[in-house]
Amino acid sequence: MHTVLLRKLLEALLTLFFATLIIFALIRLAPGDPVRLMLGHPGEIAAQGTSAYDEKVAELRAELGLDRNIAVQYVTWLGRLAQGDLGTSIFTGKQVGSEIAARLPATVTLSLSALLVQIALGLIFGMVAALRSGKLADQLIRVACVALASTPAFVVGLVALALFAVKYGVYEISSDFSAARLWLPALTLGVLGAPQLVRIMRANLLTEFGKIYVSSAQSRGLDRKRVVRHAARNALIPLVTMVALSFAGLIGGAVVIESIFSWPGIGKYALDSILVKDYPVIQGYALVAVLMVVLIHFLVDVVYSALDPRIHHKGEAGREEKA
Amino acid sequence: MKRRLNSKNPASLIIGLVVLAILAIAILGAPLLAPYDPVAQNAAERLEKPSEKHWLGTDRFGRDILSRTLHGGQTTLLSSLLALCAALAIGLLVGMAAGMFHGSALDHILMRIIDVLLAFPFMVFAMVIAGLFGTGLVHLLLAVVSVWWVSFARLTRSVVLHAKNETSYAAAKVLGASNLAIMRKELLPKAISPVLILATFELGTLILSIAALSFLGLGAQPPAPEWGSMLADGRAHFFQAPHILIGPAAFIVATVLAFNLIGEGLRDRLDPYEKLEL
């Protein structure tokens, strides 16, 4: 078991390493001189061309080590990252790391709450659809899921805002991170993500219902509720991955909802930074988002090997099956 | 058992195809069907609600939203389709190579690249591209292609791995067919239908993602008559005149719905996909 986890850990670290390479390469490929970019976009800087500006450029170039060769630059950059130094924002001059850390709780709170809504809806409607499969309830749930999965998140978000904030006035429009403002974005995000879980829960349950242990339990006259409970438990295990991946998706995908509801999370911070071309913030955001995704994937592997003893032995083979 | 449960699916395939056909006619026939010039401004008719004269109302420059939506659909749909085809081609190639040489160094490297890209949520990647290289439809599509091929590559690889267990593959090997010939004649035909089904679903997701990024101001920039830029424009005036946003949004919903329905209908017709669900 430990060797499997150790290998997973190494894989996660390797993924992170390559991710930093990609981000570093993208920054270097971006048009323009990174130093001038860091000082502000050309054309937006009135001071450009003055001797003070050139001096600042040379100073920053040396400070960042950009006058050295590219491998050295990468290693230096990586070293800073390892110490948690994500650089400073061009726009505010504040530390990107601490700015992101300050906004992370808002994003994580929103994502976790949305996840709970998703799981609740997924379990309830998935179970109903499976139990009533082929009947009216199943068809209705199916239609609702397809319709919801075809609707852009911003439409749902804006309609929710128009209804609850503008029409009924029960939701406060501000940019605070408070418990009173959490429910609407969390519900919106949760409802939007639910169709996927409903479908998988339904499919898993139907697969379990078709297995021999269910028919044998039924033929022995076991209480229907008990049989369903057993099947449901087995159907839940594969759901762990889905839920975790969904959480990882929420961290990155909550941007639209954060933006609509002015929820002060990292997505909104990154978005505001893109519009003012604040490069260090964008880079920091990408790194933090990737770090979280990799961490979540690794945790799934850990949970899995704790849940399912077969994985200890199968390792790569189990993985093939999943793929 | 599954077959019986999904007996309603021919309906979803037909409805999807009909909706798509209507949309395609409306959008491709935009120059003939659109009642107004999509860029003609009319200061006297700004922000008008939907009426008999302007079915979907007018925007803040008095331009007819229906005409803009029909014309804009060409750019949006063709560019999404183009990006998807590029991603699909890369995915097929990579997936076939990785599956064909399963276990080799090439396979390991390709799978590692895929793992890394999977760690980048698409929205995050697109935001990074927009942030570093500038906003706009072209950059958005580049971001789409760089990340989106991964799902096709994974599916193709697993199809290939299954196909390699079959006797026809062994026969081709024994007869001394070259790797290239096996890939072309044996593996590609097997991979193509599940990949195309995945593509119908992905096209819906893709259009939604592009719409979301455009809504955030990272896609095509106004005044182009394109759905994304119309969304970005409509956002600013949503509470004042919600119909600006609703027009293009309704077309997006219809398009995505059509592709999702077609995907659902097709998926249930093809058995192999059921076993290879991603």
Tab-separated table of N, CA, C and O in Angstrom, chain A residues 11 14-15 18-19 22-23 26-27 29-31 133-134 139 142 146-147 149-152 154-155 158-159 161-162 166 199 202 206 210 248 252-253 255-256 259-260 267 270-271 274-275 279 282 285-286 289-290 293-294 297 319-320 322-323, chain B residues 1 5-6 8-9 12 102 111-112 115-121 123-125 127-135 154 157-158 161 201 208 211-212 215-218 231 235 238-239 245-246 249 252-253 256-257 260-261 264 267-268 276-278:
chain	number	residue	atom	x	y	z
A	11	GLU	N	4.159	10.978	-8.561
A	11	GLU	CA	3.448	11.402	-9.776
A	11	GLU	C	2.871	12.791	-9.605
A	11	GLU	O	2.947	13.635	-10.502
A	14	LEU	N	5.580	15.293	-9.789
A	14	LEU	CA	6.043	15.417	-11.170
A	14	LEU	C	5.066	16.286	-11.977
A	14	LEU	O	5.471	17.166	-12.752
A	15	THR	N	3.764	16.037	-11.759
A	15	THR	CA	2.742	16.844	-12.441
A	15	THR	C	2.905	18.321	-12.090
A	15	THR	O	2.883	19.191	-12.954
A	18	PHE	N	5.912	19.788	-13.897
A	18	PHE	CA	5.644	20.090	-15.303
A	18	PHE	C	4.704	21.290	-15.436
A	18	PHE	O	4.833	22.091	-16.362
A	19	ALA	N	3.775	21.388	-14.490
A	19	ALA	CA	2.845	22.520	-14.535
A	19	ALA	C	3.611	23.837	-14.378
A	19	ALA	O	3.340	24.807	-15.086
A	22	ILE	N	5.179	24.636	-17.652
A	22	ILE	CA	4.237	25.200	-18.633
A	22	ILE	C	3.971	26.670	-18.323
A	22	ILE	O	4.018	27.533	-19.207
A	23	ILE	N	3.716	26.956	-17.048
A	23	ILE	CA	3.395	28.344	-16.690
A	23	ILE	C	4.600	29.250	-16.967
A	23	ILE	O	4.465	30.348	-17.528
A	26	LEU	N	4.866	29.777	-20.661
A	26	LEU	CA	3.832	30.700	-21.152
A	26	LEU	C	4.212	32.152	-20.857
A	26	LEU	O	4.039	33.032	-21.692
A	27	ILE	N	4.759	32.367	-19.655
A	27	ILE	CA	5.146	33.739	-19.308
A	27	ILE	C	6.231	34.230	-20.254
A	27	ILE	O	6.216	35.367	-20.723
A	29	LEU	N	6.766	33.125	-23.267
A	29	LEU	CA	6.259	33.215	-24.639
A	29	LEU	C	5.360	34.439	-24.830
A	29	LEU	O	5.123	34.872	-25.951
A	30	ALA	N	4.850	34.959	-23.729
A	30	ALA	CA	3.933	36.094	-23.823
A	30	ALA	C	4.634	37.229	-24.550
A	30	ALA	O	5.828	37.454	-24.370
A	31	PRO	N	3.875	37.917	-25.409
A	31	PRO	CA	4.506	38.981	-26.187
A	31	PRO	C	5.066	40.069	-25.284
A	31	PRO	O	4.478	40.390	-24.265
A	133	SER	N	-37.060	4.053	-12.596
A	133	SER	CA	-36.461	4.122	-13.930
A	133	SER	C	-37.462	3.765	-15.020
A	133	SER	O	-38.224	2.794	-14.908
A	134	GLY	N	-37.486	4.596	-16.064
A	134	GLY	CA	-38.398	4.368	-17.169
A	134	GLY	C	-39.767	4.992	-16.953
A	134	GLY	O	-40.532	5.159	-17.882
A	139	GLN	N	-38.176	10.235	-16.323
A	139	GLN	CA	-38.158	11.039	-17.555
A	139	GLN	C	-38.061	12.528	-17.229
A	139	GLN	O	-37.293	13.263	-17.848
A	142	ARG	N	-34.673	13.408	-16.059
A	142	ARG	CA	-33.760	13.363	-17.188
A	142	ARG	C	-33.850	14.635	-18.042
A	142	ARG	O	-32.840	15.249	-18.389
A	146	VAL	N	-30.856	17.437	-18.636
A	146	VAL	CA	-30.342	17.833	-19.950
A	146	VAL	C	-30.520	19.343	-20.146
A	146	VAL	O	-29.619	20.041	-20.604
A	147	ALA	N	-31.695	19.850	-19.733
A	147	ALA	CA	-31.953	21.279	-19.892
A	147	ALA	C	-30.956	22.104	-19.081
A	147	ALA	O	-30.377	23.078	-19.570
A	149	ALA	N	-28.012	21.191	-17.994
A	149	ALA	CA	-26.646	21.033	-18.483
A	149	ALA	C	-26.440	21.828	-19.763
A	149	ALA	O	-25.310	22.022	-20.200
A	150	SER	N	-27.515	22.291	-20.393
A	150	SER	CA	-27.385	23.060	-21.627
A	150	SER	C	-27.499	24.566	-21.375
A	150	SER	O	-27.440	25.347	-22.312
A	151	THR	N	-27.694	24.947	-20.126
A	151	THR	CA	-27.870	26.370	-19.831
A	151	THR	C	-26.576	26.965	-19.292
A	151	THR	O	-25.971	26.401	-18.394
A	152	PRO	N	-26.137	28.099	-19.863
A	152	PRO	CA	-24.913	28.712	-19.363
A	152	PRO	C	-25.064	29.126	-17.898
A	152	PRO	O	-26.144	29.560	-17.485
A	154	PHE	N	-23.972	31.656	-16.370
A	154	PHE	CA	-24.271	33.064	-16.088
A	154	PHE	C	-25.760	33.374	-16.231
A	154	PHE	O	-26.270	34.266	-15.565
A	155	VAL	N	-26.451	32.610	-17.094
A	155	VAL	CA	-27.894	32.832	-17.232
A	155	VAL	C	-28.577	32.481	-15.912
A	155	VAL	O	-29.356	33.272	-15.375
A	158	LEU	N	-27.575	35.107	-13.249
A	158	LEU	CA	-28.209	36.420	-13.408
A	158	LEU	C	-29.692	36.366	-13.111
A	158	LEU	O	-30.242	37.277	-12.494
A	159	VAL	N	-30.336	35.261	-13.538
A	159	VAL	CA	-31.766	35.134	-13.252
A	159	VAL	C	-31.978	35.036	-11.735
A	159	VAL	O	-32.871	35.686	-11.179
A	161	LEU	N	-30.091	36.268	-9.437
A	161	LEU	CA	-29.823	37.594	-8.876
A	161	LEU	C	-31.003	38.529	-9.148
A	161	LEU	O	-31.434	39.278	-8.262
A	162	ALA	N	-31.534	38.465	-10.363
A	162	ALA	CA	-32.648	39.340	-10.722
A	162	ALA	C	-33.866	39.024	-9.846
A	162	ALA	O	-34.570	39.922	-9.403
A	166	VAL	N	-33.186	41.669	-6.869
A	166	VAL	CA	-33.892	42.830	-7.410
A	166	VAL	C	-35.392	42.734	-7.150
A	166	VAL	O	-36.001	43.656	-6.614
A	199	ARG	N	-26.926	11.851	-12.881
A	199	ARG	CA	-26.777	10.830	-13.923
A	199	ARG	C	-25.911	9.676	-13.465
A	199	ARG	O	-26.220	8.507	-13.708
A	202	ARG	N	-27.616	7.578	-10.753
A	202	ARG	CA	-28.657	6.740	-11.361
A	202	ARG	C	-28.026	5.525	-12.055
A	202	ARG	O	-28.437	4.386	-11.831
A	206	LEU	N	-28.409	1.593	-10.976
A	206	LEU	CA	-29.005	0.612	-11.891
A	206	LEU	C	-28.054	-0.550	-12.122
A	206	LEU	O	-28.475	-1.705	-12.215
A	210	GLY	N	-28.746	-4.551	-11.020
A	210	GLY	CA	-28.684	-5.657	-11.973
A	210	GLY	C	-27.775	-6.787	-11.502
A	210	GLY	O	-27.683	-7.824	-12.138
A	248	ALA	N	-12.660	19.900	-7.548
A	248	ALA	CA	-11.531	20.509	-8.237
A	248	ALA	C	-12.022	21.437	-9.345
A	248	ALA	O	-11.496	22.533	-9.538
A	252	GLY	N	-11.815	26.044	-9.918
A	252	GLY	CA	-11.491	26.837	-11.090
A	252	GLY	C	-12.724	27.396	-11.773
A	252	GLY	O	-12.689	28.476	-12.350
A	253	GLY	N	-13.834	26.661	-11.700
A	253	GLY	CA	-15.008	27.020	-12.479
A	253	GLY	C	-15.960	27.972	-11.800
A	253	GLY	O	-16.952	28.388	-12.381
A	255	VAL	N	-15.477	30.906	-11.203
A	255	VAL	CA	-15.177	32.284	-11.601
A	255	VAL	C	-16.428	33.050	-12.010
A	255	VAL	O	-16.653	34.184	-11.572
A	256	VAL	N	-17.250	32.415	-12.869
A	256	VAL	CA	-18.429	33.096	-13.387
A	256	VAL	C	-19.350	33.492	-12.244
A	256	VAL	O	-19.823	34.628	-12.156
A	259	SER	N	-17.956	36.140	-10.091
A	259	SER	CA	-18.028	37.422	-10.770
A	259	SER	C	-19.444	38.005	-10.703
A	259	SER	O	-19.627	39.185	-10.411
A	260	ILE	N	-20.446	37.172	-10.964
A	260	ILE	CA	-21.828	37.661	-10.971
A	260	ILE	C	-22.267	38.122	-9.579
A	260	ILE	O	-22.877	39.161	-9.424
A	267	GLY	N	-11.022	33.568	-7.893
A	267	GLY	CA	-11.413	33.663	-9.297
A	267	GLY	C	-11.695	35.104	-9.683
A	267	GLY	O	-11.241	35.595	-10.711
A	270	ALA	N	-8.459	37.034	-9.821
A	270	ALA	CA	-7.704	36.784	-11.057
A	270	ALA	C	-8.345	37.507	-12.232
A	270	ALA	O	-7.659	38.119	-13.056
A	271	LEU	N	-9.649	37.472	-12.279
A	271	LEU	CA	-10.380	38.109	-13.384
A	271	LEU	C	-10.130	39.616	-13.399
A	271	LEU	O	-9.826	40.201	-14.447
A	274	ILE	N	-6.730	40.225	-14.740
A	274	ILE	CA	-6.562	40.058	-16.185
A	274	ILE	C	-6.924	41.356	-16.885
A	274	ILE	O	-6.234	41.809	-17.795
A	275	LEU	N	-8.000	41.979	-16.426
A	275	LEU	CA	-8.474	43.182	-17.097
A	275	LEU	C	-7.472	44.334	-16.943
A	275	LEU	O	-7.422	45.221	-17.781
A	279	TYR	N	0.216	40.665	-14.397
A	279	TYR	CA	0.794	39.347	-14.690
A	279	TYR	C	1.132	38.479	-13.481
A	279	TYR	O	0.795	37.301	-13.465
A	282	ILE	N	-1.958	36.735	-12.173
A	282	ILE	CA	-2.477	35.680	-13.054
A	282	ILE	C	-1.654	34.415	-12.881
A	282	ILE	O	-2.172	33.311	-12.750
A	285	TYR	N	-2.332	32.854	-9.525
A	285	TYR	CA	-3.643	32.207	-9.530
A	285	TYR	C	-3.561	30.843	-10.198
A	285	TYR	O	-4.060	29.843	-9.682
A	286	ALA	N	-2.887	30.798	-11.361
A	286	ALA	CA	-2.754	29.531	-12.080
A	286	ALA	C	-2.036	28.506	-11.206
A	286	ALA	O	-2.462	27.346	-11.100
A	289	ALA	N	-4.311	27.325	-8.375
A	289	ALA	CA	-5.386	26.474	-8.878
A	289	ALA	C	-4.862	25.080	-9.204
A	289	ALA	O	-5.466	24.076	-8.820
A	290	VAL	N	-3.715	25.015	-9.896
A	290	VAL	CA	-3.147	23.710	-10.256
A	290	VAL	C	-2.745	22.934	-9.005
A	290	VAL	O	-3.015	21.738	-8.884
A	293	VAL	N	-5.801	21.397	-7.480
A	293	VAL	CA	-6.312	20.260	-8.256
A	293	VAL	C	-5.449	19.022	-8.019
A	293	VAL	O	-5.952	17.927	-7.751
A	294	VAL	N	-4.129	19.203	-8.090
A	294	VAL	CA	-3.224	18.071	-7.889
A	294	VAL	C	-3.396	17.493	-6.488
A	294	VAL	O	-3.446	16.267	-6.299
A	297	HIS	N	-6.625	15.485	-6.364
A	297	HIS	CA	-6.456	14.195	-7.046
A	297	HIS	C	-5.659	13.222	-6.189
A	297	HIS	O	-5.989	12.049	-6.097
A	319	ARG	N	-5.985	1.430	-12.628
A	319	ARG	CA	-5.990	2.708	-13.307
A	319	ARG	C	-6.429	2.571	-14.763
A	319	ARG	O	-7.205	3.367	-15.256
A	320	GLU	N	-5.939	1.503	-15.389
A	320	GLU	CA	-6.323	1.261	-16.777
A	320	GLU	C	-7.827	1.144	-16.894
A	320	GLU	O	-8.435	1.656	-17.803
A	322	LYS	N	-10.080	2.372	-15.005
A	322	LYS	CA	-10.748	3.660	-14.830
A	322	LYS	C	-10.672	4.473	-16.113
A	322	LYS	O	-11.612	5.141	-16.486
A	323	ALA	N	-9.513	4.409	-16.756
A	323	ALA	CA	-9.345	5.192	-17.981
A	323	ALA	C	-10.235	4.628	-19.055
A	323	ALA	O	-11.075	5.245	-19.593
B	1	MET	N	-31.003	-4.777	-20.513
B	1	MET	CA	-31.803	-4.011	-19.560
B	1	MET	C	-31.641	-2.524	-19.845
B	1	MET	O	-32.592	-1.768	-19.904
B	5	LEU	N	-34.425	0.508	-20.942
B	5	LEU	CA	-34.594	1.725	-20.160
B	5	LEU	C	-34.452	2.968	-21.013
B	5	LEU	O	-35.072	3.979	-20.766
B	6	ASN	N	-33.603	2.878	-22.003
B	6	ASN	CA	-33.346	4.060	-22.802
B	6	ASN	C	-34.151	4.065	-24.090
B	6	ASN	O	-33.792	4.693	-25.063
B	8	LYS	N	-36.576	5.551	-24.961
B	8	LYS	CA	-37.088	6.840	-25.410
B	8	LYS	C	-36.049	7.595	-26.239
B	8	LYS	O	-36.328	8.670	-26.738
B	9	ASN	N	-34.835	7.054	-26.332
B	9	ASN	CA	-33.769	7.860	-26.893
B	9	ASN	C	-33.827	8.195	-28.365
B	9	ASN	O	-33.321	9.232	-28.737
B	12	SER	N	-34.882	11.607	-28.502
B	12	SER	CA	-33.943	12.688	-28.222
B	12	SER	C	-33.031	12.933	-29.420
B	12	SER	O	-32.689	14.078	-29.719
B	102	HIS	N	1.649	0.954	-26.269
B	102	HIS	CA	1.309	0.909	-24.858
B	102	HIS	C	2.484	0.398	-24.025
B	102	HIS	O	3.082	-0.620	-24.362
B	111	MET	N	1.164	10.155	-21.629
B	111	MET	CA	0.228	10.103	-20.505
B	111	MET	C	0.590	11.132	-19.435
B	111	MET	O	-0.277	11.688	-18.779
B	112	ARG	N	1.879	11.359	-19.268
B	112	ARG	CA	2.319	12.354	-18.278
B	112	ARG	C	1.850	13.752	-18.704
B	112	ARG	O	1.329	14.522	-17.903
B	115	ASP	N	-1.742	14.011	-17.960
B	115	ASP	CA	-1.978	14.233	-16.533
B	115	ASP	C	-1.763	15.694	-16.161
B	115	ASP	O	-2.516	16.266	-15.373
B	116	VAL	N	-0.698	16.288	-16.717
B	116	VAL	CA	-0.390	17.677	-16.385
B	116	VAL	C	-1.515	18.589	-16.877
B	116	VAL	O	-1.999	19.461	-16.149
B	117	LEU	N	-1.949	18.358	-18.112
B	117	LEU	CA	-3.009	19.211	-18.659
B	117	LEU	C	-4.321	19.023	-17.918
B	117	LEU	O	-5.114	19.944	-17.788
B	118	LEU	N	-4.544	17.780	-17.425
B	118	LEU	CA	-5.769	17.537	-16.656
B	118	LEU	C	-5.767	18.328	-15.356
B	118	LEU	O	-6.820	18.615	-14.796
B	119	ALA	N	-4.559	18.665	-14.874
B	119	ALA	CA	-4.477	19.410	-13.625
B	119	ALA	C	-4.807	20.889	-13.830
B	119	ALA	O	-5.020	21.621	-12.880
B	120	PHE	N	-4.821	21.335	-15.107
B	120	PHE	CA	-5.211	22.713	-15.393
B	120	PHE	C	-6.707	22.749	-15.677
B	120	PHE	O	-7.130	22.287	-16.732
B	121	PRO	N	-7.504	23.286	-14.760
B	121	PRO	CA	-8.913	23.425	-15.125
B	121	PRO	C	-8.990	24.314	-16.376
B	121	PRO	O	-8.230	25.278	-16.482
B	123	MET	N	-11.015	26.576	-17.480
B	123	MET	CA	-11.262	28.007	-17.268
B	123	MET	C	-9.981	28.713	-16.824
B	123	MET	O	-9.683	29.817	-17.253
B	124	VAL	N	-9.228	28.039	-15.936
B	124	VAL	CA	-7.990	28.637	-15.427
B	124	VAL	C	-6.999	28.817	-16.576
B	124	VAL	O	-6.399	29.886	-16.742
B	125	PHE	N	-6.873	27.783	-17.391
B	125	PHE	CA	-5.918	27.842	-18.505
B	125	PHE	C	-6.301	28.977	-19.465
B	125	PHE	O	-5.456	29.770	-19.879
B	127	MET	N	-7.987	31.582	-18.812
B	127	MET	CA	-7.761	32.876	-18.167
B	127	MET	C	-6.291	33.261	-18.222
B	127	MET	O	-5.946	34.428	-18.415
B	128	VAL	N	-5.420	32.270	-18.044
B	128	VAL	CA	-3.982	32.547	-18.111
B	128	VAL	C	-3.607	33.029	-19.516
B	128	VAL	O	-2.890	34.025	-19.675
B	129	ILE	N	-4.120	32.324	-20.532
B	129	ILE	CA	-3.827	32.720	-21.917
B	129	ILE	C	-4.341	34.139	-22.181
B	129	ILE	O	-3.632	34.990	-22.722
B	130	ALA	N	-5.587	34.388	-21.752
B	130	ALA	CA	-6.164	35.719	-21.977
B	130	ALA	C	-5.361	36.772	-21.221
B	130	ALA	O	-5.131	37.871	-21.713
B	131	GLY	N	-4.926	36.412	-20.011
B	131	GLY	CA	-4.187	37.368	-19.189
B	131	GLY	C	-2.816	37.686	-19.756
B	131	GLY	O	-2.380	38.824	-19.772
B	132	LEU	N	-2.126	36.660	-20.247
B	132	LEU	CA	-0.752	36.873	-20.712
B	132	LEU	C	-0.697	37.335	-22.163
B	132	LEU	O	0.140	38.157	-22.528
B	133	PHE	N	-1.584	36.787	-22.998
B	133	PHE	CA	-1.484	37.079	-24.433
B	133	PHE	C	-2.542	38.069	-24.911
B	133	PHE	O	-2.543	38.463	-26.061
B	134	GLY	N	-3.463	38.417	-24.022
B	134	GLY	CA	-4.508	39.353	-24.410
B	134	GLY	C	-5.825	38.641	-24.656
B	134	GLY	O	-5.850	37.465	-24.997
B	135	THR	N	-6.929	39.378	-24.469
B	135	THR	CA	-8.244	38.787	-24.667
B	135	THR	C	-8.550	38.734	-26.167
B	135	THR	O	-7.881	39.365	-26.960
B	154	ARG	N	-7.483	10.415	-24.377
B	154	ARG	CA	-7.718	9.367	-23.382
B	154	ARG	C	-8.710	8.324	-23.895
B	154	ARG	O	-8.504	7.129	-23.739
B	157	ARG	N	-7.132	6.215	-26.688
B	157	ARG	CA	-6.172	5.263	-26.143
B	157	ARG	C	-6.890	4.059	-25.548
B	157	ARG	O	-6.497	2.910	-25.779
B	158	SER	N	-7.965	4.302	-24.791
B	158	SER	CA	-8.625	3.154	-24.175
B	158	SER	C	-9.339	2.291	-25.228
B	158	SER	O	-9.379	1.073	-25.091
B	161	LEU	N	-6.608	0.205	-26.731
B	161	LEU	CA	-6.180	-0.871	-25.832
B	161	LEU	C	-7.170	-2.033	-25.864
B	161	LEU	O	-6.777	-3.196	-25.826
B	201	PHE	N	-20.942	15.752	-27.462
B	201	PHE	CA	-21.125	16.282	-26.110
B	201	PHE	C	-20.158	17.426	-25.848
B	201	PHE	O	-20.506	18.451	-25.292
B	208	LEU	N	-20.542	26.297	-24.329
B	208	LEU	CA	-20.865	26.884	-23.025
B	208	LEU	C	-19.643	27.551	-22.400
B	208	LEU	O	-19.736	28.647	-21.845
B	211	ALA	N	-18.809	30.693	-24.209
B	211	ALA	CA	-19.795	31.706	-23.841
B	211	ALA	C	-19.487	32.289	-22.471
B	211	ALA	O	-19.537	33.508	-22.276
B	212	ALA	N	-19.128	31.402	-21.518
B	212	ALA	CA	-18.843	31.875	-20.163
B	212	ALA	C	-17.656	32.830	-20.171
B	212	ALA	O	-17.684	33.895	-19.558
B	215	PHE	N	-18.602	36.073	-21.739
B	215	PHE	CA	-19.425	36.820	-20.803
B	215	PHE	C	-18.531	37.574	-19.810
B	215	PHE	O	-18.811	38.703	-19.424
B	216	LEU	N	-17.418	36.932	-19.421
B	216	LEU	CA	-16.495	37.557	-18.472
B	216	LEU	C	-15.632	38.620	-19.147
B	216	LEU	O	-14.805	39.255	-18.513
B	217	GLY	N	-15.792	38.772	-20.455
B	217	GLY	CA	-15.044	39.814	-21.160
B	217	GLY	C	-13.736	39.314	-21.739
B	217	GLY	O	-12.884	40.096	-22.139
B	218	LEU	N	-13.529	37.965	-21.782
B	218	LEU	CA	-12.246	37.448	-22.255
B	218	LEU	C	-12.313	36.934	-23.689
B	218	LEU	O	-11.322	36.496	-24.240
B	231	LEU	N	-22.903	38.817	-25.421
B	231	LEU	CA	-23.145	38.485	-24.015
B	231	LEU	C	-22.441	39.479	-23.109
B	231	LEU	O	-23.007	39.968	-22.142
B	235	ARG	N	-24.324	41.951	-20.557
B	235	ARG	CA	-24.122	41.873	-19.124
B	235	ARG	C	-24.178	43.253	-18.483
B	235	ARG	O	-24.783	43.459	-17.445
B	238	PHE	N	-27.778	44.330	-18.099
B	238	PHE	CA	-28.741	43.272	-17.821
B	238	PHE	C	-29.964	43.744	-17.032
B	238	PHE	O	-31.091	43.475	-17.411
B	239	PHE	N	-29.732	44.474	-15.952
B	239	PHE	CA	-30.868	44.830	-15.103
B	239	PHE	C	-31.729	45.910	-15.736
B	239	PHE	O	-32.907	46.054	-15.449
B	245	LEU	N	-29.297	40.217	-23.353
B	245	LEU	CA	-28.576	38.993	-23.016
B	245	LEU	C	-29.404	37.763	-23.379
B	245	LEU	O	-28.862	36.754	-23.832
B	246	ILE	N	-30.700	37.875	-23.170
B	246	ILE	CA	-31.571	36.710	-23.341
B	246	ILE	C	-31.561	36.217	-24.797
B	246	ILE	O	-31.583	35.011	-25.049
B	249	ALA	N	-28.390	34.266	-25.467
B	249	ALA	CA	-28.369	33.151	-24.506
B	249	ALA	C	-29.344	32.067	-24.942
B	249	ALA	O	-29.039	30.875	-24.849
B	252	ILE	N	-27.813	30.046	-27.581
B	252	ILE	CA	-26.773	29.163	-27.036
B	252	ILE	C	-27.417	27.935	-26.408
B	252	ILE	O	-27.002	26.797	-26.653
B	253	VAL	N	-28.457	28.165	-25.593
B	253	VAL	CA	-29.140	27.041	-24.945
B	253	VAL	C	-29.660	26.069	-26.008
B	253	VAL	O	-29.451	24.858	-25.910
B	256	VAL	N	-26.675	24.127	-27.634
B	256	VAL	CA	-26.066	23.149	-26.734
B	256	VAL	C	-27.028	21.995	-26.481
B	256	VAL	O	-26.640	20.825	-26.485
B	257	LEU	N	-28.303	22.349	-26.288
B	257	LEU	CA	-29.322	21.334	-26.069
B	257	LEU	C	-29.373	20.364	-27.252
B	257	LEU	O	-29.415	19.151	-27.073
B	260	ASN	N	-26.385	18.100	-27.099
B	260	ASN	CA	-26.508	17.144	-25.996
B	260	ASN	C	-27.513	16.046	-26.314
B	260	ASN	O	-27.284	14.876	-26.016
B	261	LEU	N	-28.638	16.433	-26.921
B	261	LEU	CA	-29.654	15.433	-27.265
B	261	LEU	C	-29.119	14.462	-28.314
B	261	LEU	O	-29.304	13.251	-28.207
B	264	GLU	N	-26.695	12.120	-26.617
B	264	GLU	CA	-27.398	11.089	-25.828
B	264	GLU	C	-27.968	10.006	-26.735
B	264	GLU	O	-27.838	8.825	-26.460
B	267	ARG	N	-25.154	7.908	-28.291
B	267	ARG	CA	-24.410	7.088	-27.352
B	267	ARG	C	-25.106	5.763	-27.099
B	267	ARG	O	-24.481	4.716	-27.021
B	268	ASP	N	-26.442	5.821	-26.989
B	268	ASP	CA	-27.160	4.590	-26.678
B	268	ASP	C	-27.252	3.647	-27.863
B	268	ASP	O	-27.631	2.498	-27.716
B	276	LEU	N	-16.887	1.935	-22.429
B	276	LEU	CA	-15.687	2.767	-22.347
B	276	LEU	C	-16.005	4.153	-21.817
B	276	LEU	O	-15.322	5.105	-22.116
B	277	GLU	N	-17.052	4.245	-21.039
B	277	GLU	CA	-17.451	5.568	-20.589
B	277	GLU	C	-16.319	6.261	-19.839
B	277	GLU	O	-15.624	5.662	-19.036
B	278	LEU	N	-16.130	7.517	-20.129
B	278	LEU	CA	-15.004	8.254	-19.536
B	278	LEU	C	-15.271	8.538	-18.071
B	278	LEU	O	-16.331	8.972	-17.718
